[in-house]
PDB file of N, CA and C in Angstrom:
ATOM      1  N   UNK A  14     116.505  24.520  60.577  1.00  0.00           N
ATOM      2  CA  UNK A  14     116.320  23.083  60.658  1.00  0.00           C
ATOM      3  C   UNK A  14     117.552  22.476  61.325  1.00  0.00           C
ATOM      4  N   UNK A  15     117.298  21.500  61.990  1.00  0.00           N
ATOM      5  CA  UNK A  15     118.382  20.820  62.898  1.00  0.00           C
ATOM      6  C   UNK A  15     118.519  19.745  61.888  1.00  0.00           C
ATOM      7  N   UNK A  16     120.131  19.389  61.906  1.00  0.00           N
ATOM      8  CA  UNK A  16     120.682  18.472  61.459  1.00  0.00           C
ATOM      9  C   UNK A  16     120.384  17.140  62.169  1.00  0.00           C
ATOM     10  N   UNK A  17     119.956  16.202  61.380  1.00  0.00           N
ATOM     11  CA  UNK A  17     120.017  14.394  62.298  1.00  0.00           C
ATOM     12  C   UNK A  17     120.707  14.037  63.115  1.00  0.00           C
ATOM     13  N   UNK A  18     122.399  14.789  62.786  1.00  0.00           N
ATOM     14  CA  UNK A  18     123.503  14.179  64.022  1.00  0.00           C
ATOM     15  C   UNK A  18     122.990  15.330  65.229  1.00  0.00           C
ATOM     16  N   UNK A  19     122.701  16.304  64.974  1.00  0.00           N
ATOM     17  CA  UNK A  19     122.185  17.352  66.333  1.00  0.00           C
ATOM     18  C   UNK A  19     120.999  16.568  67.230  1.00  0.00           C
ATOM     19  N   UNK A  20     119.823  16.101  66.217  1.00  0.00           N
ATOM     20  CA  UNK A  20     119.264  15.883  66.862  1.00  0.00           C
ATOM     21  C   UNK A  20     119.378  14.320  67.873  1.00  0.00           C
ATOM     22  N   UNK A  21     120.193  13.584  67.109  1.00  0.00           N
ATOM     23  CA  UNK A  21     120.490  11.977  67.908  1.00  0.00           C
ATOM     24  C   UNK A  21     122.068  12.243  68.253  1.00  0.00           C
ATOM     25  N   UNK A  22     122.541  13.073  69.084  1.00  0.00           N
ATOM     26  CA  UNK A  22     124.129  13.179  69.214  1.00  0.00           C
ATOM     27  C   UNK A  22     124.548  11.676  69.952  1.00  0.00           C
ATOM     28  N   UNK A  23     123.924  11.046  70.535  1.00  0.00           N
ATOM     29  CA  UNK A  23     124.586   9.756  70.907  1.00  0.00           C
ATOM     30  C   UNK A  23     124.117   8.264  69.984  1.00  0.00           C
ATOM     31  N   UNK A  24     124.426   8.961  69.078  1.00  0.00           N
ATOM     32  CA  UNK A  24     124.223   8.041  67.400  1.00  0.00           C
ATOM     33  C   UNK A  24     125.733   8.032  67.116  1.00  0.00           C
ATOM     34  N   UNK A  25     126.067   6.666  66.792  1.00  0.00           N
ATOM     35  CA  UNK A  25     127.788   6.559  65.987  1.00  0.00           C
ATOM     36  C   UNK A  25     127.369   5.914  64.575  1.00  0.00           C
ATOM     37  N   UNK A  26     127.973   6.046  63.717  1.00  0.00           N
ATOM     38  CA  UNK A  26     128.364   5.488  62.672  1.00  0.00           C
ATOM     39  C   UNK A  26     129.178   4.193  62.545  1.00  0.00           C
ATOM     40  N   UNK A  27     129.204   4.176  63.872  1.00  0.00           N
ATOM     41  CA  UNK A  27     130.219   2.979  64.164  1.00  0.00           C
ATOM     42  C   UNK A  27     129.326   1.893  64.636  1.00  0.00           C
ATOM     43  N   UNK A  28     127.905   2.232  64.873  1.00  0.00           N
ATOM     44  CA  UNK A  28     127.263   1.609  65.875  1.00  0.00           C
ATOM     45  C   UNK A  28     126.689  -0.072  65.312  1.00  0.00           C
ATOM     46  N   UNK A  29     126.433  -1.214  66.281  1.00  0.00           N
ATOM     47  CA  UNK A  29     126.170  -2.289  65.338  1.00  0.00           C
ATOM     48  C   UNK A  29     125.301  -2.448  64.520  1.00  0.00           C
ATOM     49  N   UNK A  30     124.778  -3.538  63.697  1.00  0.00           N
ATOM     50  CA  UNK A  30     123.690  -3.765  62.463  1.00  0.00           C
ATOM     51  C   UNK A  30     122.457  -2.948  63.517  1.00  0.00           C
ATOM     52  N   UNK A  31     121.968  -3.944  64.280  1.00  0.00           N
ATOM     53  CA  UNK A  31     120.783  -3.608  64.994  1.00  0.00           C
ATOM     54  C   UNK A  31     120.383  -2.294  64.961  1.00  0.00           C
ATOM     55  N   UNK A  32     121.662  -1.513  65.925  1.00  0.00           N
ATOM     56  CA  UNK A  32     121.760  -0.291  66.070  1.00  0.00           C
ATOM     57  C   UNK A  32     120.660   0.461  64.889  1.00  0.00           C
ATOM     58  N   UNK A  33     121.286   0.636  63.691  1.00  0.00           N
ATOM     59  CA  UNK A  33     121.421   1.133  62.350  1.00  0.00           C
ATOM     60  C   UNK A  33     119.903   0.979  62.062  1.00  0.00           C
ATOM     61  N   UNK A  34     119.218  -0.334  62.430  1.00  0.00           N
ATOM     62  CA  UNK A  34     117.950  -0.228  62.375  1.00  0.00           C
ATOM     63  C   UNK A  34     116.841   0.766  63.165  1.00  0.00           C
ATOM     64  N   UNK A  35     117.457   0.678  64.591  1.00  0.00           N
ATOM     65  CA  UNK A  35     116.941   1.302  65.296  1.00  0.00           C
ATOM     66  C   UNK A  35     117.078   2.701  65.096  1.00  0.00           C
ATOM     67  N   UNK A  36     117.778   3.294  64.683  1.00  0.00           N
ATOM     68  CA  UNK A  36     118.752   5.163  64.400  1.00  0.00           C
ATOM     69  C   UNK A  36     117.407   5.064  63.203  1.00  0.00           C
ATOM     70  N   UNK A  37     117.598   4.503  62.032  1.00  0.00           N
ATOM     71  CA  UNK A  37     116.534   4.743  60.934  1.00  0.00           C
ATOM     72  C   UNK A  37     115.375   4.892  61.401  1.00  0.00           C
ATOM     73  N   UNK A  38     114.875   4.097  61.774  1.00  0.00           N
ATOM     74  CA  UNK A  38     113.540   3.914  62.495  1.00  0.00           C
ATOM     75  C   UNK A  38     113.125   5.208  63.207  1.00  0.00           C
ATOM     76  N   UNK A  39     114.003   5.644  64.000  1.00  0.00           N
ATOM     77  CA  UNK A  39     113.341   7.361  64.522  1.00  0.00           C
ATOM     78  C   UNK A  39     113.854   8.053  63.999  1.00  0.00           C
ATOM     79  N   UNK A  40     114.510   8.133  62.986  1.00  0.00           N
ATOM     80  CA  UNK A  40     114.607   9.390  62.155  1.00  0.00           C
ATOM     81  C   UNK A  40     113.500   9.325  61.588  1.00  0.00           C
ATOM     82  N   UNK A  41     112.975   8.562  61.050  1.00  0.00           N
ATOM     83  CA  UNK A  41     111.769   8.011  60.555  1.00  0.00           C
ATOM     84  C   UNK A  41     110.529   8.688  61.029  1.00  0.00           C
ATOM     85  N   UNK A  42     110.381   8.208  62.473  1.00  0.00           N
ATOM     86  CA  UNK A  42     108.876   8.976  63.092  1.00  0.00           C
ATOM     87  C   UNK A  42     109.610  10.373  63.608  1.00  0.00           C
ATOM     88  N   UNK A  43     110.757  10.627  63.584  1.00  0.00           N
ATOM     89  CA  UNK A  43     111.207  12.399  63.836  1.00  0.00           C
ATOM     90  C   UNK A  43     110.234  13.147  62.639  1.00  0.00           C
ATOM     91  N   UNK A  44     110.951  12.705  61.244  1.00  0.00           N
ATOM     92  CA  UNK A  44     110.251  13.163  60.376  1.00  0.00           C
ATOM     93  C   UNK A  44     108.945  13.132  59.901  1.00  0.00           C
ATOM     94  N   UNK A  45     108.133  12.003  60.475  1.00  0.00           N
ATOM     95  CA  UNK A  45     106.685  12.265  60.856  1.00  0.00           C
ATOM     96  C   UNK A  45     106.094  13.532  61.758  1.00  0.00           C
ATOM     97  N   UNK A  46     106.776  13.101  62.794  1.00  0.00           N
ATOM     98  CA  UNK A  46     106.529  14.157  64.237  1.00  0.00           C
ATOM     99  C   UNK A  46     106.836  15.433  63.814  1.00  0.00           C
ATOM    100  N   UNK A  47     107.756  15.903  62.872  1.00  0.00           N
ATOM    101  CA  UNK A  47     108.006  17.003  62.293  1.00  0.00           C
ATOM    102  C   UNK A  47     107.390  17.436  61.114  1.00  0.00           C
ATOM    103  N   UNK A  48     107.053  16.886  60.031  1.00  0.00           N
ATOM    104  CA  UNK A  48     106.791  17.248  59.070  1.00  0.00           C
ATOM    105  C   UNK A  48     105.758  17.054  58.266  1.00  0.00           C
ATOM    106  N   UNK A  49     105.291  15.961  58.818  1.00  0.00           N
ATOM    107  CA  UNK A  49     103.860  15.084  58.142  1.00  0.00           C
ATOM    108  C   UNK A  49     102.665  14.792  58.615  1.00  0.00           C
ATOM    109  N   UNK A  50     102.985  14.733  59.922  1.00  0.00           N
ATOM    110  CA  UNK A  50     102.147  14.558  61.006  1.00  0.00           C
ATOM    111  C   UNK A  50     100.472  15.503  61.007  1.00  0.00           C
ATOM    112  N   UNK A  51     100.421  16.690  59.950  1.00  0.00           N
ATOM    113  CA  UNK A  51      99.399  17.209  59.907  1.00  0.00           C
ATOM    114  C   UNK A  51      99.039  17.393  58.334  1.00  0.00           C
ATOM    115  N   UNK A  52      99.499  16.489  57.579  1.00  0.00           N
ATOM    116  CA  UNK A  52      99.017  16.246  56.547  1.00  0.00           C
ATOM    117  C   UNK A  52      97.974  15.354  56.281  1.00  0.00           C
ATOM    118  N   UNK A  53      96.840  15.310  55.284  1.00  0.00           N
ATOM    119  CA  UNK A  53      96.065  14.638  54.948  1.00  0.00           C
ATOM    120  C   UNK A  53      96.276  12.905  54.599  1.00  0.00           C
ATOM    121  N   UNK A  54      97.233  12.830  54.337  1.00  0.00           N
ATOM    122  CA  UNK A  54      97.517  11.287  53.889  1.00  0.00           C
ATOM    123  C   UNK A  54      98.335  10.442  55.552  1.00  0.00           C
ATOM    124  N   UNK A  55      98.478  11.300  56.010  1.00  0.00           N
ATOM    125  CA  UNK A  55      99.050  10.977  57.627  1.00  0.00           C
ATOM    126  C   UNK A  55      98.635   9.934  58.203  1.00  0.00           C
ATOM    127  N   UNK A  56      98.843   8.639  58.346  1.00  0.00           N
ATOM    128  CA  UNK A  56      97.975   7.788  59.169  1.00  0.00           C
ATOM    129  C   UNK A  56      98.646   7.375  60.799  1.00  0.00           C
ATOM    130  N   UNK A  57      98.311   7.730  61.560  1.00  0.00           N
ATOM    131  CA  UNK A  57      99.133   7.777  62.826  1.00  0.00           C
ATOM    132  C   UNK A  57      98.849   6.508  63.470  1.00  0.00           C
ATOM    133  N   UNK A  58      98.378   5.253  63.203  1.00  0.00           N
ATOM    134  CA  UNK A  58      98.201   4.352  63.404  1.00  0.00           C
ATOM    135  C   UNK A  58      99.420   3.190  62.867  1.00  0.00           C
ATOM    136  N   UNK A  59      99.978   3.280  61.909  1.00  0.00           N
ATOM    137  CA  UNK A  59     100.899   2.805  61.378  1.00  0.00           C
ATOM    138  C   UNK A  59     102.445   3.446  61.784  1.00  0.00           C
ATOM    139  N   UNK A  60     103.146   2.347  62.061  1.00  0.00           N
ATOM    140  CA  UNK A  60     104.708   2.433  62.321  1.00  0.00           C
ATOM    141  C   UNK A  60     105.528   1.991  61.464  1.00  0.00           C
ATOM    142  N   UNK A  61     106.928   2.558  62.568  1.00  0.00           N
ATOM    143  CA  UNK A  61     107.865   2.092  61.125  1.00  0.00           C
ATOM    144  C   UNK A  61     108.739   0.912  61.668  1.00  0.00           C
ATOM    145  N   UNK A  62     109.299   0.044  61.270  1.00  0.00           N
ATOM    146  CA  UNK A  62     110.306  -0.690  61.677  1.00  0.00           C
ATOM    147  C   UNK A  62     111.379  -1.182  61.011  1.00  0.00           C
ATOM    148  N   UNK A  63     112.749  -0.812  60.885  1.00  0.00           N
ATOM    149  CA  UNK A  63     113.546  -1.361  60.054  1.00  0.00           C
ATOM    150  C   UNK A  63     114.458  -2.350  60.288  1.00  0.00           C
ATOM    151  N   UNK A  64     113.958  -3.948  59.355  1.00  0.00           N
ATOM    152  CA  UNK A  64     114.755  -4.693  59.821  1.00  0.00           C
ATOM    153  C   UNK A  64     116.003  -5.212  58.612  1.00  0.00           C
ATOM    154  N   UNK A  65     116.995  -6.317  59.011  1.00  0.00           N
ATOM    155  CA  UNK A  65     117.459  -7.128  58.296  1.00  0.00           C
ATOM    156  C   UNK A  65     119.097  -6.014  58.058  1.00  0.00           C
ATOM    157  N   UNK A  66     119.476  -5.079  58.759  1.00  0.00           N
ATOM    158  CA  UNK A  66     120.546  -4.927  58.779  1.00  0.00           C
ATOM    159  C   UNK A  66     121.756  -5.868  59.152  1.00  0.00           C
ATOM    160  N   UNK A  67     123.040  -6.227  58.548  1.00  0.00           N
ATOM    161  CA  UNK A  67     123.679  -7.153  59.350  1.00  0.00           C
ATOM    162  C   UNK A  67     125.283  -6.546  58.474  1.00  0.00           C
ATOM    163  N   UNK A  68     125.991  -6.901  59.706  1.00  0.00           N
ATOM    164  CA  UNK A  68     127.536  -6.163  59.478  1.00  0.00           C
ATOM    165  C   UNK A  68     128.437  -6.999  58.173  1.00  0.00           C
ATOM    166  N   UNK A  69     128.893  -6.040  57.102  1.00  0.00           N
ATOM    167  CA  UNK A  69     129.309  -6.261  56.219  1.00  0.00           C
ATOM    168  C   UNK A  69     130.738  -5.660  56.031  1.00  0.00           C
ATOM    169  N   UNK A  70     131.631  -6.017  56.401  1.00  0.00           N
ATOM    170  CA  UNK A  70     133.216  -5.288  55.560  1.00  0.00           C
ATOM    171  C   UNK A  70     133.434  -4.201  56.412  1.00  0.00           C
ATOM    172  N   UNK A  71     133.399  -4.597  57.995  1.00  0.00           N
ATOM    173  CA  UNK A  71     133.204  -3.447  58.767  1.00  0.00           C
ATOM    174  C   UNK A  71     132.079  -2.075  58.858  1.00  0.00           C
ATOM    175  N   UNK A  72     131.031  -2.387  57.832  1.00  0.00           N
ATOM    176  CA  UNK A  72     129.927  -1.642  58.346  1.00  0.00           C
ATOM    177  C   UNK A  72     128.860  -2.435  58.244  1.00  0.00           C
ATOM    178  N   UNK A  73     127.560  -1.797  58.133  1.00  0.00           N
ATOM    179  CA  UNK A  73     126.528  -2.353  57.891  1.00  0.00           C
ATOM    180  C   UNK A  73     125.631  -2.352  56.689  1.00  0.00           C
ATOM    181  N   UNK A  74     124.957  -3.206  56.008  1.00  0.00           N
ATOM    182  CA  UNK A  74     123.937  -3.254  55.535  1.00  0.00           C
ATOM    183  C   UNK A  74     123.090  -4.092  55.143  1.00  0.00           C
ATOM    184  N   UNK A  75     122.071  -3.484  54.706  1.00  0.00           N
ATOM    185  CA  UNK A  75     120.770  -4.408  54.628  1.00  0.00           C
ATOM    186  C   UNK A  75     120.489  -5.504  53.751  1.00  0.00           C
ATOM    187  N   UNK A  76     119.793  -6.518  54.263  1.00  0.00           N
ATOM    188  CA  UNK A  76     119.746  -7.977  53.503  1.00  0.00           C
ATOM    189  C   UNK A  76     118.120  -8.012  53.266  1.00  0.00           C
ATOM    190  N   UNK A  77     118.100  -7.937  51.612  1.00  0.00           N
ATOM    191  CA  UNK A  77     116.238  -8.525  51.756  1.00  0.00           C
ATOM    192  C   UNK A  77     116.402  -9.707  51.462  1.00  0.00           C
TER     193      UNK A  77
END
């Protein structure tokens, strides 16, 4: 199994709020595309989107 930083190597930890949404978000359908994708409860019609990240104390996180 490939590690997350292998598979997105131009991913930082440093990167802005937005960013952070966007990096989640396809790890997200990676792990569909990889792992779920031929399971019974699978609905391939539905996406993912992660919002409401915003920079906190020099990093990021999420606001509901």
């Amino acid at each position: 199994m490939t590690s997350d930083r292998d598979q997105h190597p131009h991913t930082s930890v440093h990167a802005d709020p937005s960013a952070w949404g966007k990096m989640l978000a396809a790890v997200y359908r990676d792990i569909a595309n990889r792992a779920v994708r031929d399971l019974p409860t699978f609905n391939k019609t539905l996406s993912v989107e992660a919002i409401g990240f915003r920079a906190h104390e020099g990093g990021s996180l999420v606001s509901w």
